[in-house]
């Protein structure tokens, strides 16, 4: 079951429960789905894992900047949600 985090430009950001241990967020338009775009997140950077959601390069750039600006919040919510 996905855990919704936030919305930006019509994109939804969410976690999948117990998917993998590395901190990451999925992004898609509409309802959360398995073939969403995925970004790995660390305190030092953001890395695109894959773009299965077929998000344009221009939107990926904006999303990556948004994730960077909100990474501390996303990491805190990850830790709170998964208890890590």
mmCIF file of C-alpha atoms in Angstrom:
data_model
loop_
_atom_site.group_PDB
_atom_site.id
_atom_site.type_symbol
_atom_site.label_atom_id
_atom_site.label_comp_id
_atom_site.label_asym_id
_atom_site.label_seq_id
_atom_site.Cartn_x
_atom_site.Cartn_y
_atom_site.Cartn_z
ATOM 1 C CA UNK A 1 0.000 0.000 0.000
ATOM 2 C CA UNK A 2 1.525 3.338 -0.993
ATOM 3 C CA UNK A 3 1.928 6.184 1.464
ATOM 4 C CA UNK A 4 1.189 9.563 -0.184
ATOM 5 C CA UNK A 5 3.552 12.375 0.740
ATOM 6 C CA UNK A 6 2.847 15.483 -1.290
ATOM 7 C CA UNK A 7 1.746 16.865 -4.650
ATOM 8 C CA UNK A 8 3.641 19.162 -7.019
ATOM 9 C CA UNK A 9 2.622 20.297 -10.537
ATOM 10 C CA UNK A 10 -0.070 17.618 -10.579
ATOM 11 C CA UNK A 11 2.435 14.869 -9.698
ATOM 12 C CA UNK A 12 1.993 12.698 -6.620
ATOM 13 C CA UNK A 13 4.958 11.668 -4.473
ATOM 14 C CA UNK A 14 4.675 8.457 -2.476
ATOM 15 C CA UNK A 15 6.383 5.452 -0.858
ATOM 16 C CA UNK A 16 5.531 1.799 -1.408
ATOM 17 C CA UNK A 17 5.474 -0.119 1.862
ATOM 18 C CA UNK A 18 8.484 -2.414 2.340
ATOM 19 C CA UNK A 19 9.783 -2.142 -1.215
ATOM 20 C CA UNK A 20 13.500 -1.589 -0.530
ATOM 21 C CA UNK A 21 15.633 -0.089 2.221
ATOM 22 C CA UNK A 22 17.370 2.670 0.238
ATOM 23 C CA UNK A 23 15.498 5.978 0.714
ATOM 24 C CA UNK A 24 13.529 6.839 -2.396
ATOM 25 C CA UNK A 25 10.286 8.349 -3.608
ATOM 26 C CA UNK A 26 7.977 7.414 -6.473
ATOM 27 C CA UNK A 27 6.348 10.066 -8.655
ATOM 28 C CA UNK A 28 3.377 9.848 -11.032
ATOM 29 C CA UNK A 29 0.289 11.664 -12.273
ATOM 30 C CA UNK A 30 -3.005 10.372 -10.895
ATOM 31 C CA UNK A 31 -3.265 7.420 -8.539
ATOM 32 C CA UNK A 32 -0.062 5.736 -7.323
ATOM 33 C CA UNK A 33 0.945 2.834 -9.538
ATOM 34 C CA UNK A 34 3.827 0.424 -9.755
ATOM 35 C CA UNK A 35 5.269 1.808 -12.998
ATOM 36 C CA UNK A 36 5.869 5.249 -11.491
ATOM 37 C CA UNK A 37 9.099 7.170 -11.854
ATOM 38 C CA UNK A 38 11.543 6.619 -8.981
ATOM 39 C CA UNK A 39 14.209 8.839 -7.386
ATOM 40 C CA UNK A 40 16.756 7.724 -4.789
ATOM 41 C CA UNK A 41 17.373 10.355 -2.112
ATOM 42 C CA UNK A 42 20.308 11.003 0.187
ATOM 43 C CA UNK A 43 21.394 14.005 2.197
ATOM 44 C CA UNK A 44 23.990 14.656 -0.517
ATOM 45 C CA UNK A 45 21.940 14.244 -3.678
ATOM 46 C CA UNK A 46 19.040 13.001 -5.758
ATOM 47 C CA UNK A 47 19.415 10.282 -8.396
ATOM 48 C CA UNK A 48 16.868 9.200 -10.974
ATOM 49 C CA UNK A 49 16.488 5.422 -10.590
ATOM 50 C CA UNK A 50 14.116 5.036 -13.557
ATOM 51 C CA UNK A 51 11.444 6.910 -15.456
ATOM 52 C CA UNK A 52 8.793 4.262 -16.100
ATOM 53 C CA UNK A 53 6.152 6.976 -15.751
ATOM 54 C CA UNK A 54 7.372 8.575 -19.010
ATOM 55 C CA UNK A 55 7.742 12.018 -17.448
ATOM 56 C CA UNK A 56 9.268 14.586 -19.803
ATOM 57 C CA UNK A 57 12.858 15.712 -19.266
ATOM 58 C CA UNK A 58 11.677 19.252 -18.476
ATOM 59 C CA UNK A 59 9.305 17.972 -15.772
ATOM 60 C CA UNK A 60 11.939 15.557 -14.420
ATOM 61 C CA UNK A 61 14.245 18.547 -13.945
ATOM 62 C CA UNK A 62 11.581 20.479 -12.023
ATOM 63 C CA UNK A 63 10.675 17.432 -9.935
ATOM 64 C CA UNK A 64 14.309 16.739 -9.094
ATOM 65 C CA UNK A 65 14.758 20.349 -7.919
ATOM 66 C CA UNK A 66 11.567 20.063 -5.862
ATOM 67 C CA UNK A 67 12.778 16.831 -4.257
ATOM 68 C CA UNK A 68 16.143 18.462 -3.510
ATOM 69 C CA UNK A 69 14.423 21.420 -1.847
ATOM 70 C CA UNK A 70 12.244 19.066 0.229
ATOM 71 C CA UNK A 71 14.680 16.177 0.788
ATOM 72 C CA UNK A 72 14.963 16.701 4.557
ATOM 73 C CA UNK A 73 11.172 16.471 4.908
ATOM 74 C CA UNK A 74 11.019 13.398 2.660
ATOM 75 C CA UNK A 75 13.829 11.682 4.586
ATOM 76 C CA UNK A 76 12.151 12.506 7.920
ATOM 77 C CA UNK A 77 8.853 11.072 6.696
ATOM 78 C CA UNK A 78 10.655 7.953 5.416
ATOM 79 C CA UNK A 79 12.246 7.407 8.826
ATOM 80 C CA UNK A 80 8.931 8.041 10.589
ATOM 81 C CA UNK A 81 6.946 5.765 8.249
ATOM 82 C CA UNK A 82 9.399 2.855 8.107
ATOM 83 C CA UNK A 83 10.788 3.265 11.633
ATOM 84 C CA UNK A 84 14.382 3.281 10.454
#
